[in-house]
Short mmCIF file of C-alpha atoms and ligand atoms in Angstrom, two decimals:
data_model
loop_
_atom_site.label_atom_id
_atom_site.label_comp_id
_atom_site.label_asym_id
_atom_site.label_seq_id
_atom_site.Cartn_x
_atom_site.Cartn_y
_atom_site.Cartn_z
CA UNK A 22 -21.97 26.92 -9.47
CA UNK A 23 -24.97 27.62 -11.42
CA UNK A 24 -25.97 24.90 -13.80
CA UNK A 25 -25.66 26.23 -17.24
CA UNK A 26 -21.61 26.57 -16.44
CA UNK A 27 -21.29 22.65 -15.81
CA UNK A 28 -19.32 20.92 -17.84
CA UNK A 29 -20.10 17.12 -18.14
CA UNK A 30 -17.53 14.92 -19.69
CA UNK A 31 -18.71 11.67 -20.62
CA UNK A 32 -16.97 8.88 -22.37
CA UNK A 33 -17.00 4.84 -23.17
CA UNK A 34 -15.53 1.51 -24.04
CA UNK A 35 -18.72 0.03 -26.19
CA UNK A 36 -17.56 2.81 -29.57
CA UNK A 37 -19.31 6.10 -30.17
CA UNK A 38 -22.67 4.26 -31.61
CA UNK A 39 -23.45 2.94 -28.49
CA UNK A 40 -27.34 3.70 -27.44
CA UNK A 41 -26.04 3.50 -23.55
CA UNK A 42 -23.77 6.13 -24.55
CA UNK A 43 -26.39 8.85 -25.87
CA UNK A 44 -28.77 7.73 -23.52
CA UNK A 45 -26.47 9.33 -20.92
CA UNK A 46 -25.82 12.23 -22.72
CA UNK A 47 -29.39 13.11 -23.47
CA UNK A 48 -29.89 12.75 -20.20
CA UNK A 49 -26.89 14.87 -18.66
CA UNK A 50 -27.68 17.41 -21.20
CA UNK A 51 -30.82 18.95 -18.41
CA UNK A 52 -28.35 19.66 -16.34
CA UNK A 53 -25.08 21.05 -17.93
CA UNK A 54 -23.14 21.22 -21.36
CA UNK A 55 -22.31 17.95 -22.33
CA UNK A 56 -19.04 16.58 -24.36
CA UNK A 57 -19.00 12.67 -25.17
CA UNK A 58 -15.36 11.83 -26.11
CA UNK A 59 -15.87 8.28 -27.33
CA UNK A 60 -13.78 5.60 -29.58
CA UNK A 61 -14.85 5.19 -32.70
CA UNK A 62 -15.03 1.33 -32.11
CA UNK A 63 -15.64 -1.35 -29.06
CA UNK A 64 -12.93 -1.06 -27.08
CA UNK A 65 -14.36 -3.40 -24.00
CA UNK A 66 -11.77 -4.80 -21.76
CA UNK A 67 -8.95 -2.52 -22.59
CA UNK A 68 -8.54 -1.56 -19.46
CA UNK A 69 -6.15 1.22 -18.09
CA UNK A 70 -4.66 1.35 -21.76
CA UNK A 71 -3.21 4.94 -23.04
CA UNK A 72 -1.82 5.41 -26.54
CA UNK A 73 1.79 6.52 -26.77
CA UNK A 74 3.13 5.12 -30.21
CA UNK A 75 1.08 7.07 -32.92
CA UNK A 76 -1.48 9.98 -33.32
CA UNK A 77 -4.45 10.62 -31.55
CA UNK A 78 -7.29 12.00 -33.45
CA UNK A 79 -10.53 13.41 -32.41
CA UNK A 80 -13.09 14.53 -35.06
CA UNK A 81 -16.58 16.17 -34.05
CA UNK A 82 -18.96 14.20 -35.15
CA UNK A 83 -23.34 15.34 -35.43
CA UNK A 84 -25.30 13.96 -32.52
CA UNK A 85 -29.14 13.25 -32.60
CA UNK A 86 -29.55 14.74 -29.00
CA UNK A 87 -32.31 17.87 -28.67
CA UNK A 88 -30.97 21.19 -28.65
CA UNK A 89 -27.13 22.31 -28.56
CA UNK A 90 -26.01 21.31 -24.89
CA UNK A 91 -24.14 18.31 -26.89
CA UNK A 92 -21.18 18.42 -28.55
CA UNK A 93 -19.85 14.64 -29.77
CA UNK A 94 -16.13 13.70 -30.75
CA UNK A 95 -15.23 10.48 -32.01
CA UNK A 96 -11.58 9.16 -31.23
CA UNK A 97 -8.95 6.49 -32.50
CA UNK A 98 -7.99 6.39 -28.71
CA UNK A 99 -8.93 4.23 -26.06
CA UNK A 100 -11.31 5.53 -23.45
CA UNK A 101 -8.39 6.93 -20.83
CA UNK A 102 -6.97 8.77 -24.20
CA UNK A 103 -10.77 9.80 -24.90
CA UNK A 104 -10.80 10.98 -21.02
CA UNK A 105 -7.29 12.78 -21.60
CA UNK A 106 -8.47 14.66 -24.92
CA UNK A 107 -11.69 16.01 -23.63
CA UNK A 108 -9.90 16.79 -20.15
CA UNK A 109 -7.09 18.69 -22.00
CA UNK A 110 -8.45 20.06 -24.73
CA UNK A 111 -11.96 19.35 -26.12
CA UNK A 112 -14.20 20.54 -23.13
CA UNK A 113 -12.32 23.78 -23.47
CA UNK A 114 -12.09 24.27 -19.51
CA UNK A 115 -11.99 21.78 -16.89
CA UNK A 116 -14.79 19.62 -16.86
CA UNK A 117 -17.10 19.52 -13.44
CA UNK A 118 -17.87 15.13 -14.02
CA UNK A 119 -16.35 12.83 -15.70
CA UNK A 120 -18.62 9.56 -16.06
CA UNK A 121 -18.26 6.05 -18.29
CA UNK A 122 -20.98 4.62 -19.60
CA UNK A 123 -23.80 3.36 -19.62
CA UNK A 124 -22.09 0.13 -20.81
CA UNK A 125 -24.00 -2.50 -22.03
CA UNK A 126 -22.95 -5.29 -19.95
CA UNK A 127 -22.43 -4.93 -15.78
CA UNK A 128 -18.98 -4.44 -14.22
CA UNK A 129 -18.65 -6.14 -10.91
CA UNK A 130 -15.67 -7.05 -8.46
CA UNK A 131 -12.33 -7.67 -10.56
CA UNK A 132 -13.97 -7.37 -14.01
CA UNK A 133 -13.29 -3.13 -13.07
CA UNK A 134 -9.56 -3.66 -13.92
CA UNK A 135 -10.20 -4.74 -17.06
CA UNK A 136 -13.15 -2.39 -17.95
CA UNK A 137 -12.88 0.18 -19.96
CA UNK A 138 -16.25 2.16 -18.88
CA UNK A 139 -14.59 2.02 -15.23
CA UNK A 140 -10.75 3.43 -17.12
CA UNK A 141 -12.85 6.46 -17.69
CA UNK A 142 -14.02 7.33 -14.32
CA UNK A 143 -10.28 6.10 -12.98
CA UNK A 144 -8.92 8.68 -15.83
CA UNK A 145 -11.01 11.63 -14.32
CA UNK A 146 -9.92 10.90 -10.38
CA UNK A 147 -6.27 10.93 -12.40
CA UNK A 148 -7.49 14.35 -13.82
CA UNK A 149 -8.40 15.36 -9.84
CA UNK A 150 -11.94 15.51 -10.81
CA UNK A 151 -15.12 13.72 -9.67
CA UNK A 152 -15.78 10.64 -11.39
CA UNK A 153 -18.24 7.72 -12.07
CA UNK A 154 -18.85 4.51 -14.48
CA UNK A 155 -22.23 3.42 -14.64
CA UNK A 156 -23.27 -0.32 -15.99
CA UNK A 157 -26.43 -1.67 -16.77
CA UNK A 158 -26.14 -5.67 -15.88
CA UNK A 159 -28.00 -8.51 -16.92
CA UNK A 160 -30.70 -10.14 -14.89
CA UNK A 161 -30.21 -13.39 -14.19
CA UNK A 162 -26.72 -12.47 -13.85
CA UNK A 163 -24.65 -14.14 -16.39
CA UNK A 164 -27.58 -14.52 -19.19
CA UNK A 165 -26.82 -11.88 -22.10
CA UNK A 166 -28.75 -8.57 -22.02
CA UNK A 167 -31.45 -8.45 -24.58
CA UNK A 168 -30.16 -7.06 -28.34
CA UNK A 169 -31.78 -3.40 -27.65
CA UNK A 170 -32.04 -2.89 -23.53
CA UNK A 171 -33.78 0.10 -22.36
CA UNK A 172 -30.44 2.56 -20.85
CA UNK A 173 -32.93 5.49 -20.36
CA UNK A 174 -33.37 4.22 -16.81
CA UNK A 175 -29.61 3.69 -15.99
CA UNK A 176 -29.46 7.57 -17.51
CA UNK A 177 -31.86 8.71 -15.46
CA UNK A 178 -30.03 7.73 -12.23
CA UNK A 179 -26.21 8.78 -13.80
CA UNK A 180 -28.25 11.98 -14.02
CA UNK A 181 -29.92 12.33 -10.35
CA UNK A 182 -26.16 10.78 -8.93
CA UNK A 183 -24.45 13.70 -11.05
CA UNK A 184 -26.51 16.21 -9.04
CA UNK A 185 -26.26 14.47 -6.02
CA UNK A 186 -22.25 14.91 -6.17
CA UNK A 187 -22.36 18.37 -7.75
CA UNK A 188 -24.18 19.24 -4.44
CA UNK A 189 -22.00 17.23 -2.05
CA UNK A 190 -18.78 16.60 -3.73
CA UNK A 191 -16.69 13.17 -3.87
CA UNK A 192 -13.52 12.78 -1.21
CA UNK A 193 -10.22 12.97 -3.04
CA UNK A 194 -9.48 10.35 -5.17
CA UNK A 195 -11.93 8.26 -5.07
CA UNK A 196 -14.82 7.34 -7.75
CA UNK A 197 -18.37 5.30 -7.72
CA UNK A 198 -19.31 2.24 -9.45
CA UNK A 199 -22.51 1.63 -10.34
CA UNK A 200 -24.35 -1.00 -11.58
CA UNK A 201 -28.19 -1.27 -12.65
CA UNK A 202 -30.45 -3.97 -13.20
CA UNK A 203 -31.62 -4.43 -16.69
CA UNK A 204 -35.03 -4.47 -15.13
CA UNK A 205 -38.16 -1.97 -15.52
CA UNK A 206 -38.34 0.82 -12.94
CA UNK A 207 -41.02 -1.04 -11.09
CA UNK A 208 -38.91 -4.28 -10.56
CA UNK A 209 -35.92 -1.92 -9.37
CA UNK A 210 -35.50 -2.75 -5.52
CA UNK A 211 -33.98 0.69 -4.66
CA UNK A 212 -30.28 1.35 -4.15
CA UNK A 213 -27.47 -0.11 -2.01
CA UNK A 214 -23.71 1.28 -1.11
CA UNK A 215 -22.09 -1.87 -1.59
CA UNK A 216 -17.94 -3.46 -1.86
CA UNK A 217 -16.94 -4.97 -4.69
CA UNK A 218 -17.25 -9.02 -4.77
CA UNK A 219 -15.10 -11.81 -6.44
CA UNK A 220 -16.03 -11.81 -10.08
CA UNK A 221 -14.44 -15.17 -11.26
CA UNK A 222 -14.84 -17.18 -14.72
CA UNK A 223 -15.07 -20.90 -15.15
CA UNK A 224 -13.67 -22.42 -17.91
CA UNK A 225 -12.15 -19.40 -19.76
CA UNK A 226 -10.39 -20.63 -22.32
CA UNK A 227 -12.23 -22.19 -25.44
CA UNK A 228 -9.42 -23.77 -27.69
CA UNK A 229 -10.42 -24.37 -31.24
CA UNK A 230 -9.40 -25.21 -34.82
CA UNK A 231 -9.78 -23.64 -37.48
CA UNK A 232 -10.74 -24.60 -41.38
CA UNK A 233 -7.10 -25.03 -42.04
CA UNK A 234 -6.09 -26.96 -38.91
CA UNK A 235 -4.67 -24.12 -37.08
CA UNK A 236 -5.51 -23.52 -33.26
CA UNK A 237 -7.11 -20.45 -31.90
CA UNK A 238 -9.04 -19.64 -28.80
CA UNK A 239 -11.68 -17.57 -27.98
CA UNK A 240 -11.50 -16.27 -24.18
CA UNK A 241 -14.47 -16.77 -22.70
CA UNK A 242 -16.06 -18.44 -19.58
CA UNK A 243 -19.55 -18.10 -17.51
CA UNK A 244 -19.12 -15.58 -14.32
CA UNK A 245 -19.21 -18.28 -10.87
CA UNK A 246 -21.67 -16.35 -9.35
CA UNK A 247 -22.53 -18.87 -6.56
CA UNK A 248 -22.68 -17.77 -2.75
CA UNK A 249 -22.02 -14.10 -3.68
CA UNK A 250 -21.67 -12.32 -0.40
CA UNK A 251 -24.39 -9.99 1.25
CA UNK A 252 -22.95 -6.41 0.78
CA UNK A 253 -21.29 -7.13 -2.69
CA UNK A 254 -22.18 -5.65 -5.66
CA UNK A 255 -22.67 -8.85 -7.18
CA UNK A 256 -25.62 -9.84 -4.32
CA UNK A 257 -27.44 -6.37 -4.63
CA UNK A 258 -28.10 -6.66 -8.41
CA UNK A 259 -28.82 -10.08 -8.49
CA UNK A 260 -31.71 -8.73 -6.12
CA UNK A 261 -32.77 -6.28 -8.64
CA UNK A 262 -31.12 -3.32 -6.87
CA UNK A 263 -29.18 -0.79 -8.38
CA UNK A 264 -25.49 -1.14 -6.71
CA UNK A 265 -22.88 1.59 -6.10
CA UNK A 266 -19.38 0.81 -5.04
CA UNK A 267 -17.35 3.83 -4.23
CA UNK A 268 -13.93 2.68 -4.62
CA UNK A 269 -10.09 4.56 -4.84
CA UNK A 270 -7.10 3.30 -7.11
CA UNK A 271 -4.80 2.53 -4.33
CA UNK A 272 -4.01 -1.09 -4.25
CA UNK A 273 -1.93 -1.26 -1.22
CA UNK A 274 -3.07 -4.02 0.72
CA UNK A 275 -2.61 -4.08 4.34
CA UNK A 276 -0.93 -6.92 4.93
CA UNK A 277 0.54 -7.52 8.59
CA UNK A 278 4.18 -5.74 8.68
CA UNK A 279 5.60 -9.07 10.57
CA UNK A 280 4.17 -11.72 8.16
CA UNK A 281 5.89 -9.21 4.98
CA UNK A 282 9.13 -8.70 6.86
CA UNK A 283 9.52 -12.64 6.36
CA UNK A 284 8.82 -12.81 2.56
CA UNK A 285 11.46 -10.54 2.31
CA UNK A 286 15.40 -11.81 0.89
CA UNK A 287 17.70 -11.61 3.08
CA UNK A 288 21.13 -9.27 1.74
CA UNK A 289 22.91 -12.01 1.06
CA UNK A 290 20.58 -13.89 -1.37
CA UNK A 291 20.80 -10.33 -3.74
CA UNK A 292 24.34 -8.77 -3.07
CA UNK A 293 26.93 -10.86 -5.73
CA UNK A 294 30.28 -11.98 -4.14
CA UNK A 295 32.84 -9.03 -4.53
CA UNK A 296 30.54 -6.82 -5.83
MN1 LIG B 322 -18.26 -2.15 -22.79
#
C-alpha cells in the first residue's frame, strides 16, 4: 500500500481543542491523509457510550496543521460515535488506523473501561480495523500532569507504532494500549509489552454541601498504586518506560467448568409450580 493512499483516522475523549490531539495528527500527517473526528467537548470517562436518542452532527472545522493531509470534524457525539462517523462516512473509504489520543492523563489496568481515548481504538477493532489509544501519564504516577505537557513525544511514537503495524499488521480483534511517560526523551527508559494491572481508587467518593445545604459529591479518589506488579503497565511507566498492552474485547474469563457448574440453579429453584 503506498503511503499517500493511507487513511489515518484519529479521534478523542479530551474535546477537539485538545493539544494531545493535534499533536498526533501533525504527526500522522508524514505518513498518510489524516481525519480527526473529535467531540466538541471533554468527554473523559464516557466509556463505550454510543448516541441513539437524537442527531449526530459533524461539522469540518480549520486545523492549524502544515499542508492539506488534515482534514478536522468536530462532533456532538461521543468518541465511539466520532469513530462510527469518520468510519462510515467522513474518511470517505475505509480508514487503514484508527488511534485515540494522545490523552492527557494515562490509562492503565481497569481505568480502559471507562476511557474514552481507549472506546476509540475498541470502536475501530468493532469496525475490523487496526486500532490503538495512546496516553501520556503522569510521573510520579498519581501527581497531575503539568498545565501544558509536551505530547510531541507521545506523537512521535503513535507515529513510528502506526508504521510498525502498517508493515506487520495487528491479529484480529485485538488493539494496543499505550502509555508514555510525561518525561523528556532522554529520561524515557525504552519500551515494554506489558498486561494490564489493577488500577484501584481510595477513597472515591467526596460528599459535600453546598451554599444552600444541599449534598453533592464529587467522584474522586488517589490511584493505590502500591506493589504494582513487574510486567504491568502500571510498573513499566512508573519506571519511565513507555508501556504497550495489546489487549482484545473478549471478557470471557476462564473460569474452571466444575467450580461454574456449581454456581449454577438447579431447575427447580427457576421452573414455577404448574407452569
Ligand atoms: Mn481524556
Amino acid at each position: 500500500m503506498g503511503q499517500r493512499h493511507r487513511r489515518i483516522l484519529i479521534s478523542n475523549d479530551d474535546g477537539i481543542n485538545s493539544p494531545g490531539l493535534f499533536a498526533l495528527a501533525e504527526a500522522m500527517a508524514g505518513i498518510g491523509h489524516v481525519t480527526v473526528v473529535a467531540p466538541e467537548r471533554e468527554r473523559s470517562a464516557v466509556g463505550r457510550s454510543i448516541t441513539l436518542h437524537k442527531p449526530l452532527r459533524a461539522q469540518r472545522v480549520d486545523v492549524d496543521v502544515p499542508g492539506e493531509a488534515v482534514e478536522a470534524y468536530v462532533s456532538n457525539g461521543t468518541p465511539s460515535d466520532c469513530v462510527v462517523l469518520g468510519c462510515l462516512d467522513l474518511v470517505g473509504e475505509t480508514p487503514d488506523i484508527v488511534i485515540g489520543g494522545v490523552n492527557r492523563g494515562g490509562n492503565f489496568g481497569e481505568d480502559i473501561l471507562y476511557s474514552g481515548t481507549v472506546s476509540v481504538a475498541m470502536e475501530g477493532v468493532i469496525m475490523g480495523l487496526p486500532a490503538f489509544a495512546i496516553s501520556v501519564a503522569s510521573l510520579p504516577m498519581g501527581t497531575s500532569l503539568p498545565p501544558d505537557p509536551d505530547y510531541a513525544l507521545a506523537a512521535r511514537f503513535a507515529r513510528a507504532l502506526a508504521e510498525r503495524i502498517f508493515e506487520h499488521g495487528l491479529p484480529p480483534d485485538s488493539f494496543l494500549n499505550v502509555n508514555v511517560p510525561a518525561l523528556p526523551g532522554h529520561r524515557i527508559n525504552g519500551v515494554a509489552i506489558t498486561r494490564f494491572g489493577r488500577m484501584r481508587y481510595r477513597e472515591r467518593l467526596d460528599k459535600r454541601r453546598d451554599p444552600r445545604g444541599g449534598t453533592y459529591y464529587w467522584l474522586a479518589g488517589e490511584p493505590e498504586l502500591d506493589g504494582a506488579p513487574e510486567g504491568t503497565d502500571i510498573a513499566a511507566v512508573m519506571a519511565g518506560t513507555i508501556s504497550i498492552t495489546p489487549a482484545h474485547m473478549n471478557l470471557t474469563n476462564p473460569i474452571p467448568s466444575a467450580q461454574l457448574n456449581a454456581l449454577v440453579p438447579e431447575a427447580s429453584a427457576y421452573h414455577v409450580a404448574g407452569s
